[in-house]
mmCIF file of C-alpha atoms in Angstrom:
data_model
loop_
_atom_site.group_PDB
_atom_site.id
_atom_site.type_symbol
_atom_site.label_atom_id
_atom_site.label_comp_id
_atom_site.label_asym_id
_atom_site.label_seq_id
_atom_site.Cartn_x
_atom_site.Cartn_y
_atom_site.Cartn_z
ATOM 1 C CA UNK A 137 -2.968 -13.031 -1.160
ATOM 2 C CA UNK A 138 -3.507 -16.716 -1.798
ATOM 3 C CA UNK A 139 -2.090 -18.909 -4.531
ATOM 4 C CA UNK A 140 -3.421 -20.759 -7.551
ATOM 5 C CA UNK A 141 -4.445 -18.572 -9.211
ATOM 6 C CA UNK A 142 -7.908 -19.712 -8.193
ATOM 7 C CA UNK A 143 -7.322 -20.831 -4.612
ATOM 8 C CA UNK A 144 -9.770 -20.162 -1.780
ATOM 9 C CA UNK A 145 -8.218 -17.523 0.493
ATOM 10 C CA UNK A 146 -10.915 -17.997 3.120
ATOM 11 C CA UNK A 147 -9.954 -21.663 3.362
ATOM 12 C CA UNK A 148 -6.382 -20.596 4.156
ATOM 13 C CA UNK A 149 -7.413 -18.802 7.345
ATOM 14 C CA UNK A 150 -6.754 -21.756 9.707
ATOM 15 C CA UNK A 151 -3.214 -22.117 8.339
ATOM 16 C CA UNK A 152 -2.598 -18.380 8.691
ATOM 17 C CA UNK A 153 -3.870 -18.336 12.273
ATOM 18 C CA UNK A 154 -1.823 -21.417 13.175
ATOM 19 C CA UNK A 155 1.205 -19.599 11.749
ATOM 20 C CA UNK A 156 0.624 -16.733 14.169
ATOM 21 C CA UNK A 157 -0.085 -13.998 11.633
ATOM 22 C CA UNK A 158 -2.824 -12.491 13.812
ATOM 23 C CA UNK A 159 -1.029 -12.915 17.124
ATOM 24 C CA UNK A 160 -0.204 -9.211 17.508
ATOM 25 C CA UNK A 161 -2.168 -7.589 14.705
ATOM 26 C CA UNK A 162 -5.345 -7.790 12.668
ATOM 27 C CA UNK A 163 -5.392 -10.272 9.800
ATOM 28 C CA UNK A 164 -7.369 -9.246 6.724
ATOM 29 C CA UNK A 165 -8.108 -11.949 4.160
ATOM 30 C CA UNK A 166 -9.926 -11.214 0.897
ATOM 31 C CA UNK A 167 -11.190 -13.743 -1.614
ATOM 32 C CA UNK A 168 -9.765 -12.783 -4.994
ATOM 33 C CA UNK A 169 -12.151 -11.961 -7.818
ATOM 34 C CA UNK A 170 -13.659 -15.061 -9.367
ATOM 35 C CA UNK A 171 -12.852 -17.397 -6.463
ATOM 36 C CA UNK A 172 -15.126 -19.464 -4.235
ATOM 37 C CA UNK A 173 -16.642 -16.689 -2.114
ATOM 38 C CA UNK A 174 -16.722 -14.038 -4.843
ATOM 39 C CA UNK A 175 -19.587 -13.165 -7.146
ATOM 40 C CA UNK A 176 -19.407 -14.417 -9.788
ATOM 41 C CA UNK A 177 -17.469 -17.552 -8.918
ATOM 42 C CA UNK A 178 -15.375 -18.857 -11.800
ATOM 43 C CA UNK A 179 -15.437 -22.455 -10.619
ATOM 44 C CA UNK A 180 -15.373 -25.134 -13.312
ATOM 45 C CA UNK A 181 -17.006 -28.345 -12.074
ATOM 46 C CA UNK A 182 -16.434 -29.682 -15.572
ATOM 47 C CA UNK A 183 -12.666 -29.464 -15.062
ATOM 48 C CA UNK A 184 -12.894 -30.865 -11.521
ATOM 49 C CA UNK A 185 -14.679 -33.930 -12.884
ATOM 50 C CA UNK A 186 -12.066 -34.274 -15.623
ATOM 51 C CA UNK A 187 -9.244 -34.312 -13.072
ATOM 52 C CA UNK A 188 -11.089 -36.907 -10.995
ATOM 53 C CA UNK A 189 -11.354 -39.151 -14.048
ATOM 54 C CA UNK A 190 -7.821 -38.368 -15.244
ATOM 55 C CA UNK A 191 -6.151 -40.376 -12.463
ATOM 56 C CA UNK A 192 -7.172 -43.433 -14.490
ATOM 57 C CA UNK A 193 -5.775 -42.052 -17.761
ATOM 58 C CA UNK A 194 -2.301 -41.528 -19.170
ATOM 59 C CA UNK A 195 -1.201 -38.132 -17.939
ATOM 60 C CA UNK A 196 0.199 -36.778 -21.183
ATOM 61 C CA UNK A 197 -1.673 -38.766 -23.855
ATOM 62 C CA UNK A 198 -3.257 -36.623 -26.611
ATOM 63 C CA UNK A 199 -6.604 -38.243 -25.827
ATOM 64 C CA UNK A 200 -6.316 -36.992 -22.223
ATOM 65 C CA UNK A 201 -5.547 -33.517 -23.536
ATOM 66 C CA UNK A 202 -8.646 -33.566 -25.729
ATOM 67 C CA UNK A 203 -10.806 -34.392 -22.719
ATOM 68 C CA UNK A 204 -9.293 -31.497 -20.759
ATOM 69 C CA UNK A 205 -9.866 -29.109 -23.653
ATOM 70 C CA UNK A 206 -13.479 -30.274 -23.958
ATOM 71 C CA UNK A 207 -14.088 -29.738 -20.232
ATOM 72 C CA UNK A 208 -12.514 -26.278 -20.472
ATOM 73 C CA UNK A 209 -14.659 -25.385 -23.464
ATOM 74 C CA UNK A 210 -17.794 -26.477 -21.608
ATOM 75 C CA UNK A 211 -16.883 -24.331 -18.603
ATOM 76 C CA UNK A 212 -16.136 -21.301 -20.753
ATOM 77 C CA UNK A 213 -19.431 -21.644 -22.591
ATOM 78 C CA UNK A 214 -21.378 -21.875 -19.332
ATOM 79 C CA UNK A 215 -19.627 -18.845 -17.808
ATOM 80 C CA UNK A 216 -19.904 -16.609 -20.855
ATOM 81 C CA UNK A 217 -23.217 -17.601 -22.442
ATOM 82 C CA UNK A 218 -25.292 -14.676 -23.615
ATOM 83 C CA UNK A 219 -28.277 -15.388 -21.367
ATOM 84 C CA UNK A 220 -28.418 -13.767 -17.915
ATOM 85 C CA UNK A 221 -25.093 -12.131 -16.948
ATOM 86 C CA UNK A 222 -22.208 -13.584 -18.885
ATOM 87 C CA UNK A 223 -18.759 -13.265 -17.332
ATOM 88 C CA UNK A 224 -16.154 -11.096 -19.087
ATOM 89 C CA UNK A 225 -13.188 -13.452 -18.704
ATOM 90 C CA UNK A 226 -10.696 -10.762 -19.756
ATOM 91 C CA UNK A 227 -11.512 -8.832 -16.550
ATOM 92 C CA UNK A 228 -9.980 -11.611 -14.452
ATOM 93 C CA UNK A 229 -6.303 -10.745 -14.476
ATOM 94 C CA UNK A 230 -3.550 -9.746 -12.079
ATOM 95 C CA UNK A 231 -3.822 -6.024 -12.839
ATOM 96 C CA UNK A 232 -7.486 -5.906 -11.848
ATOM 97 C CA UNK A 233 -6.848 -8.296 -8.967
ATOM 98 C CA UNK A 234 -4.214 -5.931 -7.548
ATOM 99 C CA UNK A 235 -6.540 -2.939 -7.958
ATOM 100 C CA UNK A 236 -9.140 -4.759 -5.846
ATOM 101 C CA UNK A 237 -6.714 -4.873 -2.929
ATOM 102 C CA UNK A 238 -5.862 -1.197 -3.343
ATOM 103 C CA UNK A 239 -9.585 -0.422 -3.273
ATOM 104 C CA UNK A 240 -10.049 -2.566 -0.170
ATOM 105 C CA UNK A 241 -7.431 -0.617 1.793
ATOM 106 C CA UNK A 242 -9.116 2.673 0.949
ATOM 107 C CA UNK A 243 -12.590 1.305 1.674
ATOM 108 C CA UNK A 244 -11.472 0.135 5.117
ATOM 109 C CA UNK A 245 -9.829 3.486 5.856
ATOM 110 C CA UNK A 246 -6.446 1.923 6.613
ATOM 111 C CA UNK A 247 -3.501 4.263 6.200
ATOM 112 C CA UNK A 248 -0.778 1.628 5.875
ATOM 113 C CA UNK A 249 -0.775 -2.143 5.973
ATOM 114 C CA UNK A 250 1.528 -5.101 5.519
ATOM 115 C CA UNK A 251 1.006 -7.415 2.554
ATOM 116 C CA UNK A 252 1.639 -11.173 2.576
ATOM 117 C CA UNK A 253 1.257 -13.465 -0.444
ATOM 118 C CA UNK A 254 2.353 -16.948 -1.394
ATOM 119 C CA UNK A 255 2.754 -18.725 -4.749
ATOM 120 C CA UNK A 256 0.596 -16.872 -7.317
ATOM 121 C CA UNK A 257 -0.077 -14.459 -4.466
ATOM 122 C CA UNK A 258 3.557 -13.309 -4.805
ATOM 123 C CA UNK A 259 3.000 -12.504 -8.491
ATOM 124 C CA UNK A 260 -0.055 -10.569 -7.333
ATOM 125 C CA UNK A 261 1.750 -8.907 -4.411
ATOM 126 C CA UNK A 262 4.645 -7.756 -6.596
ATOM 127 C CA UNK A 263 2.184 -6.398 -9.165
ATOM 128 C CA UNK A 264 0.274 -4.629 -6.385
ATOM 129 C CA UNK A 265 3.521 -3.159 -5.039
ATOM 130 C CA UNK A 266 4.480 -1.910 -8.509
ATOM 131 C CA UNK A 267 1.119 -0.400 -9.420
ATOM 132 C CA UNK A 268 -0.262 0.701 -6.027
ATOM 133 C CA UNK A 269 2.677 1.410 -3.681
ATOM 134 C CA UNK A 270 0.767 3.967 -1.617
ATOM 135 C CA UNK A 271 -0.217 2.636 1.798
ATOM 136 C CA UNK A 272 2.098 -0.397 1.787
ATOM 137 C CA UNK A 273 4.262 -0.588 4.919
ATOM 138 C CA UNK A 274 5.950 -3.895 4.024
ATOM 139 C CA UNK A 275 5.579 -6.912 1.736
ATOM 140 C CA UNK A 276 6.307 -10.564 2.502
ATOM 141 C CA UNK A 277 6.410 -12.957 -0.450
ATOM 142 C CA UNK A 278 6.556 -16.710 0.086
ATOM 143 C CA UNK A 279 7.414 -19.199 -2.720
ATOM 144 C CA UNK A 280 8.076 -16.545 -5.310
ATOM 145 C CA UNK A 281 6.628 -16.223 -8.814
ATOM 146 C CA UNK A 282 8.319 -13.150 -10.368
ATOM 147 C CA UNK A 283 5.813 -11.575 -12.783
ATOM 148 C CA UNK A 284 8.542 -10.605 -15.239
ATOM 149 C CA UNK A 285 9.701 -14.196 -15.775
ATOM 150 C CA UNK A 286 6.793 -16.560 -15.155
ATOM 151 C CA UNK A 287 5.928 -18.656 -18.219
ATOM 152 C CA UNK A 288 5.415 -22.273 -19.169
ATOM 153 C CA UNK A 289 9.145 -22.882 -19.885
ATOM 154 C CA UNK A 290 9.939 -21.361 -16.471
ATOM 155 C CA UNK A 291 8.131 -24.239 -14.769
ATOM 156 C CA UNK A 292 10.787 -26.727 -15.917
ATOM 157 C CA UNK A 293 13.559 -24.679 -14.332
ATOM 158 C CA UNK A 294 11.738 -24.731 -10.994
ATOM 159 C CA UNK A 295 11.041 -28.458 -11.269
ATOM 160 C CA UNK A 296 14.712 -29.195 -11.880
ATOM 161 C CA UNK A 297 15.870 -27.042 -8.970
ATOM 162 C CA UNK A 298 13.422 -28.497 -6.453
ATOM 163 C CA UNK A 299 13.898 -32.149 -7.414
ATOM 164 C CA UNK A 300 17.683 -31.898 -7.671
ATOM 165 C CA UNK A 301 17.868 -30.163 -4.283
ATOM 166 C CA UNK A 302 15.987 -33.068 -2.690
ATOM 167 C CA UNK A 303 18.439 -35.486 -4.280
ATOM 168 C CA UNK A 304 21.429 -33.398 -3.148
ATOM 169 C CA UNK A 305 20.095 -33.359 0.411
ATOM 170 C CA UNK A 306 19.871 -37.151 0.350
ATOM 171 C CA UNK A 307 23.452 -37.347 -0.900
ATOM 172 C CA UNK A 308 24.516 -35.140 2.033
ATOM 173 C CA UNK A 309 23.106 -37.630 4.569
ATOM 174 C CA UNK A 310 25.426 -40.677 4.776
ATOM 175 C CA UNK A 311 22.665 -43.245 5.385
ATOM 176 C CA UNK A 312 20.550 -41.887 2.537
ATOM 177 C CA UNK A 313 23.506 -41.668 0.179
ATOM 178 C CA UNK A 314 24.522 -45.241 0.964
ATOM 179 C CA UNK A 315 21.020 -46.634 0.549
ATOM 180 C CA UNK A 316 20.026 -44.562 -2.515
ATOM 181 C CA UNK A 317 23.334 -43.798 -4.256
ATOM 182 C CA UNK A 318 22.227 -42.330 -7.613
ATOM 183 C CA UNK A 319 18.775 -40.807 -7.438
ATOM 184 C CA UNK A 320 18.979 -38.657 -10.614
ATOM 185 C CA UNK A 321 19.748 -41.739 -12.694
ATOM 186 C CA UNK A 322 17.051 -43.742 -10.898
ATOM 187 C CA UNK A 323 14.428 -41.070 -11.596
ATOM 188 C CA UNK A 324 15.357 -40.894 -15.274
ATOM 189 C CA UNK A 325 15.111 -44.670 -15.535
ATOM 190 C CA UNK A 326 11.666 -44.709 -13.941
ATOM 191 C CA UNK A 327 10.323 -41.818 -16.013
ATOM 192 C CA UNK A 328 11.472 -43.549 -19.201
ATOM 193 C CA UNK A 329 10.180 -46.953 -18.096
ATOM 194 C CA UNK A 330 6.741 -45.730 -17.069
ATOM 195 C CA UNK A 331 6.341 -43.580 -20.145
ATOM 196 C CA UNK A 332 7.072 -46.604 -22.343
ATOM 197 C CA UNK A 333 5.069 -49.048 -20.227
ATOM 198 C CA UNK A 334 2.537 -47.318 -17.933
ATOM 199 C CA UNK A 335 1.313 -49.148 -14.866
ATOM 200 C CA UNK A 336 -2.425 -49.594 -14.401
ATOM 201 C CA UNK A 337 -3.476 -50.563 -10.885
ATOM 202 C CA UNK A 338 -5.975 -49.793 -8.139
ATOM 203 C CA UNK A 339 -5.252 -47.726 -5.059
ATOM 204 C CA UNK A 340 -7.241 -46.362 -2.161
ATOM 205 C CA UNK A 341 -7.202 -42.537 -1.887
ATOM 206 C CA UNK A 342 -5.358 -41.288 1.214
ATOM 207 C CA UNK A 343 -8.583 -39.701 2.484
ATOM 208 C CA UNK A 344 -10.324 -43.084 2.381
ATOM 209 C CA UNK A 345 -13.098 -44.517 0.281
ATOM 210 C CA UNK A 346 -13.212 -47.218 -2.315
ATOM 211 C CA UNK A 347 -10.085 -48.081 -4.335
ATOM 212 C CA UNK A 348 -9.885 -46.390 -7.723
ATOM 213 C CA UNK A 349 -8.134 -47.168 -10.970
ATOM 214 C CA UNK A 350 -4.923 -45.209 -11.427
ATOM 215 C CA UNK A 351 -2.435 -45.020 -14.275
ATOM 216 C CA UNK A 352 1.215 -44.221 -13.580
ATOM 217 C CA UNK A 353 3.117 -43.042 -16.621
ATOM 218 C CA UNK A 354 6.210 -40.851 -16.783
ATOM 219 C CA UNK A 355 4.241 -37.598 -16.797
ATOM 220 C CA UNK A 356 2.183 -38.633 -13.784
ATOM 221 C CA UNK A 357 5.325 -39.548 -11.844
ATOM 222 C CA UNK A 358 6.975 -36.206 -12.562
ATOM 223 C CA UNK A 359 3.912 -34.213 -11.598
ATOM 224 C CA UNK A 360 3.489 -36.098 -8.345
ATOM 225 C CA UNK A 361 7.065 -35.095 -7.485
ATOM 226 C CA UNK A 362 6.596 -31.462 -8.533
ATOM 227 C CA UNK A 363 3.332 -31.256 -6.615
ATOM 228 C CA UNK A 364 4.915 -32.677 -3.452
ATOM 229 C CA UNK A 365 2.226 -35.375 -3.459
ATOM 230 C CA UNK A 366 4.743 -37.711 -1.825
ATOM 231 C CA UNK A 367 6.494 -36.017 1.137
ATOM 232 C CA UNK A 368 10.066 -35.075 0.268
ATOM 233 C CA UNK A 369 11.506 -37.239 3.064
ATOM 234 C CA UNK A 370 9.870 -40.270 1.446
ATOM 235 C CA UNK A 371 10.853 -39.556 -2.169
ATOM 236 C CA UNK A 372 14.099 -41.594 -2.281
ATOM 237 C CA UNK A 373 12.382 -44.594 -0.684
ATOM 238 C CA UNK A 374 9.351 -44.243 -2.968
ATOM 239 C CA UNK A 375 11.541 -44.188 -6.100
ATOM 240 C CA UNK A 376 13.527 -47.201 -4.897
ATOM 241 C CA UNK A 377 10.321 -49.105 -4.161
ATOM 242 C CA UNK A 378 8.927 -48.169 -7.569
ATOM 243 C CA UNK A 379 12.022 -49.550 -9.278
ATOM 244 C CA UNK A 380 11.609 -52.788 -7.309
ATOM 245 C CA UNK A 381 8.009 -53.294 -8.384
ATOM 246 C CA UNK A 382 6.306 -51.617 -5.431
ATOM 247 C CA UNK A 383 4.558 -48.486 -6.736
ATOM 248 C CA UNK A 384 2.144 -48.131 -3.802
ATOM 249 C CA UNK A 385 3.345 -44.751 -2.498
ATOM 250 C CA UNK A 386 2.984 -43.089 -5.878
ATOM 251 C CA UNK A 387 -0.244 -44.934 -6.651
ATOM 252 C CA UNK A 388 -1.876 -43.680 -3.446
ATOM 253 C CA UNK A 389 -0.712 -40.153 -4.163
ATOM 254 C CA UNK A 390 -2.173 -40.378 -7.677
ATOM 255 C CA UNK A 391 -5.449 -41.734 -6.287
ATOM 256 C CA UNK A 392 -5.819 -38.619 -4.121
ATOM 257 C CA UNK A 393 -6.843 -36.720 -7.242
ATOM 258 C CA UNK A 394 -9.920 -38.908 -7.653
ATOM 259 C CA UNK A 395 -11.756 -37.185 -4.804
ATOM 260 C CA UNK A 396 -11.697 -33.414 -5.476
ATOM 261 C CA UNK A 397 -14.137 -31.008 -3.861
ATOM 262 C CA UNK A 398 -16.238 -30.146 -6.890
ATOM 263 C CA UNK A 399 -16.555 -26.398 -7.445
ATOM 264 C CA UNK A 400 -14.100 -25.256 -4.776
ATOM 265 C CA UNK A 401 -11.204 -24.206 -7.009
ATOM 266 C CA UNK A 402 -11.698 -21.344 -9.499
ATOM 267 C CA UNK A 403 -10.213 -22.850 -12.660
ATOM 268 C CA UNK A 404 -11.682 -19.910 -14.557
ATOM 269 C CA UNK A 405 -9.354 -17.489 -12.778
ATOM 270 C CA UNK A 406 -6.463 -19.906 -13.343
ATOM 271 C CA UNK A 407 -6.995 -19.935 -17.084
ATOM 272 C CA UNK A 408 -7.693 -16.219 -17.438
ATOM 273 C CA UNK A 409 -4.404 -15.398 -15.694
ATOM 274 C CA UNK A 410 -2.324 -18.180 -17.250
ATOM 275 C CA UNK A 411 -3.622 -17.704 -20.784
ATOM 276 C CA UNK A 412 -3.311 -13.926 -20.697
ATOM 277 C CA UNK A 413 -0.057 -13.543 -18.766
ATOM 278 C CA UNK A 414 2.009 -16.748 -18.659
ATOM 279 C CA UNK A 415 1.460 -18.574 -21.955
ATOM 280 C CA UNK A 416 1.850 -15.886 -24.652
ATOM 281 C CA UNK A 417 5.278 -15.325 -26.155
ATOM 282 C CA UNK A 418 6.534 -18.892 -25.825
ATOM 283 C CA UNK A 419 5.732 -21.663 -28.274
ATOM 284 C CA UNK A 420 5.316 -25.381 -27.592
ATOM 285 C CA UNK A 421 8.824 -25.769 -29.030
ATOM 286 C CA UNK A 422 10.174 -23.314 -26.448
ATOM 287 C CA UNK A 423 8.552 -25.375 -23.709
ATOM 288 C CA UNK A 424 10.022 -28.607 -25.044
ATOM 289 C CA UNK A 425 13.517 -27.090 -25.298
ATOM 290 C CA UNK A 426 13.274 -25.895 -21.693
ATOM 291 C CA UNK A 427 12.289 -29.390 -20.610
ATOM 292 C CA UNK A 428 15.195 -30.936 -22.487
ATOM 293 C CA UNK A 429 17.631 -28.516 -20.830
ATOM 294 C CA UNK A 430 16.232 -29.303 -17.420
ATOM 295 C CA UNK A 431 16.094 -33.090 -17.757
ATOM 296 C CA UNK A 432 18.191 -34.427 -20.655
ATOM 297 C CA UNK A 433 17.240 -37.950 -21.605
ATOM 298 C CA UNK A 434 13.624 -37.766 -20.534
ATOM 299 C CA UNK A 435 10.960 -38.596 -23.168
ATOM 300 C CA UNK A 436 9.676 -35.687 -25.214
ATOM 301 C CA UNK A 437 6.104 -36.717 -24.451
ATOM 302 C CA UNK A 438 6.788 -35.846 -20.796
ATOM 303 C CA UNK A 439 8.790 -32.704 -21.485
ATOM 304 C CA UNK A 440 6.211 -31.267 -23.903
ATOM 305 C CA UNK A 441 3.809 -30.584 -20.997
ATOM 306 C CA UNK A 442 4.540 -27.890 -18.423
ATOM 307 C CA UNK A 443 4.565 -29.295 -14.881
ATOM 308 C CA UNK A 444 1.160 -28.717 -13.251
ATOM 309 C CA UNK A 445 -0.181 -27.074 -16.440
ATOM 310 C CA UNK A 446 -0.628 -29.847 -19.034
ATOM 311 C CA UNK A 447 -1.920 -29.077 -22.523
ATOM 312 C CA UNK A 448 -2.009 -25.394 -21.668
ATOM 313 C CA UNK A 449 -1.434 -24.129 -25.210
ATOM 314 C CA UNK A 450 -4.453 -26.110 -26.394
ATOM 315 C CA UNK A 451 -6.525 -25.006 -23.397
ATOM 316 C CA UNK A 452 -5.676 -21.353 -24.009
ATOM 317 C CA UNK A 453 -6.842 -21.513 -27.602
ATOM 318 C CA UNK A 454 -10.253 -22.469 -26.239
ATOM 319 C CA UNK A 455 -10.218 -20.050 -23.288
ATOM 320 C CA UNK A 456 -9.365 -17.147 -25.624
ATOM 321 C CA UNK A 457 -8.416 -14.098 -23.548
ATOM 322 C CA UNK A 458 -6.213 -11.190 -24.693
ATOM 323 C CA UNK A 459 -2.432 -11.242 -24.411
ATOM 324 C CA UNK A 460 -1.541 -9.113 -21.376
ATOM 325 C CA UNK A 461 2.188 -9.735 -21.176
ATOM 326 C CA UNK A 462 3.099 -6.178 -22.179
ATOM 327 C CA UNK A 463 1.535 -4.775 -19.005
ATOM 328 C CA UNK A 464 2.109 -7.722 -16.691
ATOM 329 C CA UNK A 465 5.519 -9.207 -17.511
ATOM 330 C CA UNK A 466 7.237 -6.259 -15.823
ATOM 331 C CA UNK A 467 9.879 -6.120 -13.085
ATOM 332 C CA UNK A 468 8.887 -4.615 -9.747
ATOM 333 C CA UNK A 469 11.361 -2.030 -8.475
ATOM 334 C CA UNK A 470 10.646 -0.749 -4.970
ATOM 335 C CA UNK A 471 12.266 0.476 -1.755
ATOM 336 C CA UNK A 472 9.408 -0.821 0.386
ATOM 337 C CA UNK A 473 10.871 -3.307 2.918
ATOM 338 C CA UNK A 474 10.301 -6.822 1.608
ATOM 339 C CA UNK A 475 10.783 -10.283 3.069
ATOM 340 C CA UNK A 476 11.469 -12.973 0.469
ATOM 341 C CA UNK A 477 10.896 -16.546 1.695
ATOM 342 C CA UNK A 478 11.701 -19.707 -0.260
ATOM 343 C CA UNK A 479 11.848 -23.420 0.519
ATOM 344 C CA UNK A 480 14.798 -25.295 -0.917
ATOM 345 C CA UNK A 481 12.643 -28.328 -1.830
ATOM 346 C CA UNK A 482 10.076 -26.264 -3.752
ATOM 347 C CA UNK A 483 9.701 -27.747 -7.252
ATOM 348 C CA UNK A 484 6.808 -25.450 -8.227
ATOM 349 C CA UNK A 485 8.553 -22.118 -7.629
ATOM 350 C CA UNK A 486 12.268 -22.846 -7.306
ATOM 351 C CA UNK A 487 14.090 -21.169 -4.430
ATOM 352 C CA UNK A 488 16.430 -19.219 -6.671
ATOM 353 C CA UNK A 489 13.542 -17.134 -7.963
ATOM 354 C CA UNK A 490 13.203 -15.471 -4.583
ATOM 355 C CA UNK A 491 16.715 -14.068 -4.888
ATOM 356 C CA UNK A 492 15.969 -13.157 -8.510
ATOM 357 C CA UNK A 493 12.961 -11.050 -7.518
ATOM 358 C CA UNK A 494 14.938 -9.445 -4.680
ATOM 359 C CA UNK A 495 17.537 -7.975 -7.035
ATOM 360 C CA UNK A 496 15.323 -4.946 -7.671
ATOM 361 C CA UNK A 497 14.074 -4.681 -4.086
ATOM 362 C CA UNK A 498 17.054 -3.009 -2.352
ATOM 363 C CA UNK A 499 15.480 -3.082 1.119
ATOM 364 C CA UNK A 500 14.681 -6.769 0.963
ATOM 365 C CA UNK A 501 15.748 -9.689 3.157
ATOM 366 C CA UNK A 502 16.009 -13.052 1.378
ATOM 367 C CA UNK A 503 15.603 -16.241 3.422
ATOM 368 C CA UNK A 504 15.869 -19.835 2.213
ATOM 369 C CA UNK A 505 14.462 -22.500 4.515
ATOM 370 C CA UNK A 506 16.225 -25.872 4.009
ATOM 371 C CA UNK A 507 14.100 -28.960 3.492
ATOM 372 C CA UNK A 508 10.781 -27.161 2.968
ATOM 373 C CA UNK A 509 8.654 -27.271 -0.162
ATOM 374 C CA UNK A 510 5.965 -24.961 -1.495
ATOM 375 C CA UNK A 511 4.305 -22.395 0.844
ATOM 376 C CA UNK A 512 6.945 -22.080 3.521
ATOM 377 C CA UNK A 513 5.327 -20.288 6.467
ATOM 378 C CA UNK A 514 2.776 -22.928 7.542
ATOM 379 C CA UNK A 515 5.482 -25.621 7.420
ATOM 380 C CA UNK A 516 8.331 -23.905 9.260
ATOM 381 C CA UNK A 517 8.280 -22.496 12.810
ATOM 382 C CA UNK A 518 11.514 -20.689 11.964
ATOM 383 C CA UNK A 519 9.895 -18.994 8.967
ATOM 384 C CA UNK A 520 6.966 -18.013 11.193
ATOM 385 C CA UNK A 521 9.371 -16.381 13.652
ATOM 386 C CA UNK A 522 11.212 -14.590 10.865
ATOM 387 C CA UNK A 523 7.941 -13.276 9.461
ATOM 388 C CA UNK A 524 6.771 -12.108 12.905
ATOM 389 C CA UNK A 525 10.019 -10.242 13.483
ATOM 390 C CA UNK A 526 9.812 -8.737 9.989
ATOM 391 C CA UNK A 527 6.322 -7.394 10.655
ATOM 392 C CA UNK A 528 7.653 -5.804 13.846
ATOM 393 C CA UNK A 529 10.839 -4.421 12.245
ATOM 394 C CA UNK A 530 10.616 -4.668 8.447
ATOM 395 C CA UNK A 531 14.136 -3.357 7.883
ATOM 396 C CA UNK A 532 15.821 -5.647 10.421
ATOM 397 C CA UNK A 533 14.067 -9.016 10.819
ATOM 398 C CA UNK A 534 15.610 -11.624 13.090
ATOM 399 C CA UNK A 535 16.798 -14.476 10.848
ATOM 400 C CA UNK A 536 19.129 -16.210 13.318
ATOM 401 C CA UNK A 537 17.035 -19.395 13.498
ATOM 402 C CA UNK A 538 17.767 -20.178 9.831
ATOM 403 C CA UNK A 539 21.446 -20.924 10.455
ATOM 404 C CA UNK A 540 20.627 -23.980 12.565
ATOM 405 C CA UNK A 541 18.265 -25.586 10.069
ATOM 406 C CA UNK A 542 18.881 -28.632 7.898
ATOM 407 C CA UNK A 543 16.576 -31.034 6.054
ATOM 408 C CA UNK A 544 14.963 -33.790 8.114
ATOM 409 C CA UNK A 545 16.417 -37.315 7.819
ATOM 410 C CA UNK A 546 15.098 -39.164 4.806
ATOM 411 C CA UNK A 547 13.089 -42.361 5.141
ATOM 412 C CA UNK A 548 15.381 -45.370 4.879
ATOM 413 C CA UNK A 549 13.770 -48.692 3.999
ATOM 414 C CA UNK A 550 15.545 -52.038 4.422
ATOM 415 C CA UNK A 551 17.411 -53.361 1.432
ATOM 416 C CA UNK A 552 15.857 -56.451 -0.192
ATOM 417 C CA UNK A 553 18.691 -58.530 1.210
ATOM 418 C CA UNK A 554 17.973 -57.475 4.813
ATOM 419 C CA UNK A 555 14.198 -57.150 4.661
#
């Protein structure tokens, strides 16, 4: 069960194979309803083109939000127009998504199977476990989104945990601590500085091509960190360079957004799930208060937008799907053996939410992998071994490799005096 919501599960197959998931068993991958290989496909090229253009705009400016809302409105109109076969957007939700997987197991004639999901796929997997427990031998959830808690304010808690854990890991390495002594203060300074005085420059996308115009404001900086656009080991050095007038690492990471694959990501599924299940029940003021708790002293213009989901309240007014929180924001209680995997550097789905979800899963094993960000298994050979042992013995996985893990050394650049 892939992430997003809206990601291409078929595109994940190489990562899953490289992680060894089919080494001793069959691997079954299904594209979720509305995604790239489904019919209909809820892709939104209009939104893809907006994001490509947005690298050259202020991240959290109201004018940028209006462009996103317009692109969303255009996509919705195209998908739902009366002619031909309009899409019923309300049918694209986690309840129906989970039922599809239950139907697939029966259609394939499989008595019992193991379920693995990451990111939004953990929200989906936990919903599937709650609503369709029959036939599930075990569940592995990676980078956990508990359905009972996920919301826009929740994103700020995860951002704080992931970013602060990176900073704490630097402080635990003597060379990093000496070279970058107060990273929380440095980040606050840079967020405030860029929000007041955005940088406009050109940068070449990491994948190559012509240089593009990029704008770095406070919101863009924060979202690059949350999205792990700059590798965690480089974050202290990148922030130090930024403060010294060298924004190239962040500029290149921002430029990467200028070259999306148009039509690959199903933004329509994203918005149907987010607007029906994550956004209702919390006001823009609730979101702002959560941001202020997470990062006191940051500008309200940054904190008013949920990390990775900017202008979502405005977008959801346009997308207009029913509130489904009463049936979806529910805790999963189950005795099915469950493996809960989290990366300590994950700023999208903070590591503590794995343990939170496990509280009502009494036969669960919770594993935190130090120094890893979002989607743990493809990044960690240890996590791959733990998962393999879990699939063999769901009630007694071998987790011994975790004890010897620590974050990789951070990148240390010369000081200006020694350079």
